[in-house]
Short mmCIF file of C-alpha atoms in Angstrom, two decimals:
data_model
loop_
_atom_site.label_atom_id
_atom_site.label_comp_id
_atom_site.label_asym_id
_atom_site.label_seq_id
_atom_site.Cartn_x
_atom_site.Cartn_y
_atom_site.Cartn_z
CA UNK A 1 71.16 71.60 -12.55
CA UNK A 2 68.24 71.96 -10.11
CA UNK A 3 65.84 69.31 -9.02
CA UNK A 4 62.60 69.76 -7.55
CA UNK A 5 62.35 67.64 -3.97
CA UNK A 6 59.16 68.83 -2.56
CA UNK A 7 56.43 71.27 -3.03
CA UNK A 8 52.73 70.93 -4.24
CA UNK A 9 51.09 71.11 -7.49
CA UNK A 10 52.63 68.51 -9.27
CA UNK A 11 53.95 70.71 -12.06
CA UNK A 12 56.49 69.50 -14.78
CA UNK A 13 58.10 66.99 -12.72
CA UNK A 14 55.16 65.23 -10.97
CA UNK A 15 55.06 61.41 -11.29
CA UNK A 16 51.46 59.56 -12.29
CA UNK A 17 50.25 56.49 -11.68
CA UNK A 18 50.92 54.29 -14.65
CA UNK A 19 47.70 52.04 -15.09
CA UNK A 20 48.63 49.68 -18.08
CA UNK A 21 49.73 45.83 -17.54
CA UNK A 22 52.77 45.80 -18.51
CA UNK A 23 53.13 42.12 -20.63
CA UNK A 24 56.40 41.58 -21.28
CA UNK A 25 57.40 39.52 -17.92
CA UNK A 26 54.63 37.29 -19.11
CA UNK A 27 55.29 37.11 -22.85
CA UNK A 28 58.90 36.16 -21.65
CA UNK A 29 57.95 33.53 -19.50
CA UNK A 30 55.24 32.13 -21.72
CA UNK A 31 58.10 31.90 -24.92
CA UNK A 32 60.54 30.51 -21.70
CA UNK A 33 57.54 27.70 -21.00
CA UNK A 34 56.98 27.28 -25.00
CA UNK A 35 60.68 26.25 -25.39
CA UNK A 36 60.49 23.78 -22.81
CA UNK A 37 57.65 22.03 -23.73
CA UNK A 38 58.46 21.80 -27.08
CA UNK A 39 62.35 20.19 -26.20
CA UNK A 40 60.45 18.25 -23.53
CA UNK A 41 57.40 16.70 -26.03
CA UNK A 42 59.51 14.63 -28.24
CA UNK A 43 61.04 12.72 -24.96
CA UNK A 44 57.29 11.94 -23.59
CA UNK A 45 56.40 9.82 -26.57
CA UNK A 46 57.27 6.13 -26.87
CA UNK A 47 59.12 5.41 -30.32
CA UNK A 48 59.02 1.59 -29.73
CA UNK A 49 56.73 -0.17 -32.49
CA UNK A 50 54.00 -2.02 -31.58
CA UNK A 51 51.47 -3.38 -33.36
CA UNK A 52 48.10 -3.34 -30.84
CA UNK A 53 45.82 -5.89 -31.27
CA UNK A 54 41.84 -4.61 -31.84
CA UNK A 55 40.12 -4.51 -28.54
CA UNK A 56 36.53 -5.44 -29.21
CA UNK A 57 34.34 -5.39 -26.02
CA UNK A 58 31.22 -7.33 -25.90
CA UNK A 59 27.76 -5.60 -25.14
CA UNK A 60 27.66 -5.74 -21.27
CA UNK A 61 24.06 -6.78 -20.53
CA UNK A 62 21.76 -4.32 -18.73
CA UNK A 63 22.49 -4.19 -14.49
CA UNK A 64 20.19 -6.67 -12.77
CA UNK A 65 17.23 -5.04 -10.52
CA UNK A 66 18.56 -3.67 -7.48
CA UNK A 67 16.99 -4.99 -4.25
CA UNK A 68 16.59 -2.20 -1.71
CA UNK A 69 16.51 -3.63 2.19
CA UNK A 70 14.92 -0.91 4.02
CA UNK A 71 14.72 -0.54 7.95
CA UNK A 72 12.87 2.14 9.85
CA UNK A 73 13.39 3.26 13.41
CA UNK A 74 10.25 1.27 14.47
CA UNK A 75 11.73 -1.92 13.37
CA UNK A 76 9.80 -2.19 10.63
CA UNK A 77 11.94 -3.71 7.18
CA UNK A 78 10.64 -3.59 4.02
CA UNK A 79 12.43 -5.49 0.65
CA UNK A 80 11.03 -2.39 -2.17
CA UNK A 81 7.89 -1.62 -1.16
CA UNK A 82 6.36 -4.68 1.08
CA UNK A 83 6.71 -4.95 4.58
CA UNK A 84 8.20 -8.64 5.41
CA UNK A 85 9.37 -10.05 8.55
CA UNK A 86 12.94 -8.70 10.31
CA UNK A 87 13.50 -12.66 10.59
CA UNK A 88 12.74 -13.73 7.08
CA UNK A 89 13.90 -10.96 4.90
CA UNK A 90 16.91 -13.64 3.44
CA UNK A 91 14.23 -16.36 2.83
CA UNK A 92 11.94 -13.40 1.10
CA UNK A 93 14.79 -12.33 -1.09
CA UNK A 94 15.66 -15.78 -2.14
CA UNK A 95 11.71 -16.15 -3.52
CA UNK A 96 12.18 -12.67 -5.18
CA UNK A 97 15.82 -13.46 -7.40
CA UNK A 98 14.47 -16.90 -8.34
CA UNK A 99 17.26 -19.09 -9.65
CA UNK A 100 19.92 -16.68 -9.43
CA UNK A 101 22.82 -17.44 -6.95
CA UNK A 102 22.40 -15.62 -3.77
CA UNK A 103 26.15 -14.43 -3.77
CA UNK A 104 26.04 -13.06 -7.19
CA UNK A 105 23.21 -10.83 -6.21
CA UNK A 106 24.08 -7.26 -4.43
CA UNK A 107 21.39 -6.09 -1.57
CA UNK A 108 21.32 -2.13 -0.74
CA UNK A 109 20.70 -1.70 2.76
CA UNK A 110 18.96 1.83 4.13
CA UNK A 111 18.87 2.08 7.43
CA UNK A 112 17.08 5.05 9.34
CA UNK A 113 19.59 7.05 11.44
CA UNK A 114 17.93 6.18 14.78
CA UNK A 115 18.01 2.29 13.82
CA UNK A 116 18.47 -0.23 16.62
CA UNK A 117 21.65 -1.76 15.82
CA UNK A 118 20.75 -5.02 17.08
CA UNK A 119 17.60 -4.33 14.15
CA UNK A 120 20.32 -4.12 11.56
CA UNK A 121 22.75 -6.99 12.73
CA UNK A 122 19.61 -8.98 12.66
CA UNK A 123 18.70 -8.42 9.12
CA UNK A 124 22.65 -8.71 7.89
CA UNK A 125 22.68 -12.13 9.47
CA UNK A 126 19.05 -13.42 7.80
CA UNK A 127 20.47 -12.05 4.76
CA UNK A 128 24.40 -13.45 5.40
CA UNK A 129 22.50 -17.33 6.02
CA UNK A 130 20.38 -16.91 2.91
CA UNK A 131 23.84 -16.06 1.02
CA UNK A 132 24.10 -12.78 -0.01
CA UNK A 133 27.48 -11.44 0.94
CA UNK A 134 27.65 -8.78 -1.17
CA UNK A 135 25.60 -6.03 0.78
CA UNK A 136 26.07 -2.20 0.10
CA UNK A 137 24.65 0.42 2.54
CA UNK A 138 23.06 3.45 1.15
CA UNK A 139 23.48 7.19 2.30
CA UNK A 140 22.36 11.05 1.93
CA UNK A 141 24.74 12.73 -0.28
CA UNK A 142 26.00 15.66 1.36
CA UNK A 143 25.11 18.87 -0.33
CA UNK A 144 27.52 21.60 -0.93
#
């Protein structure tokens, strides 16, 4: 018997690339994976009886009116759209909720980046003697 080692041309005994997926490794695995899961499916379930009870939930009213606090790097605070005084923005607030409780009521704060923070200390206190305690600050989402 002969064998060819070397030499050009390819000829009889050349070897090609062979450019087809070959699937069976993964049809193996996937019948491997099937088999597990099905064993494993009937030991996830609970097979103790209960009867639930039917949870009804009552029609949540719509969210109260946000108040937006704004303060800009000149000092200047605004409750919305109206300028009011850095001093007096609780007492405003209070005249704007009415007879809602002060603590019930959540205040967005937006602050410019630049913002004194003696400026915003000063409007968390009017705001912490008036009673609201539940503050949130508001800022830029970053974007991807």
């Amino acid at each position: 018997m002969a064998a060819k080692l070397s030499g050009g041309g390819g000829g009889r005994y050349a070897i090609e690339q062979n450019s087809e997926i070959n699937v069976t490794p993964f049809v193996d695995i996937m019948l491997v994976l099937l088999i597990i899961f099905m064993v494993a499916a009937p030991l996830a379930t609970v097979s103790v009886e209960v009867k639930l009870p039917v949870a009804v939930a009552p029609m949540q009213p719509n969210p109260p009116k946000p108040f937006y606090v704004s303060i800009q790097a000149n000092s200047r605070v605004y409750i919305g759209d109206d300028e009011v005084d850095i001093d007096n923005v609780g007492g405003e607030l209070l005249n704007l909720i009415g007879n809602k409780t002060p603590s019930d009521e959540r205040i967005f704060i937006r602050a410019d980046q630049t913002t004194r923070y003696g400026d915003f200390m000063q409007v968390m206190n009017s705001l912490q003697d008036s009673g609201f305690y539940s503050v949130a600050l508001v800022g830029e989402d970053q974007s991807s």
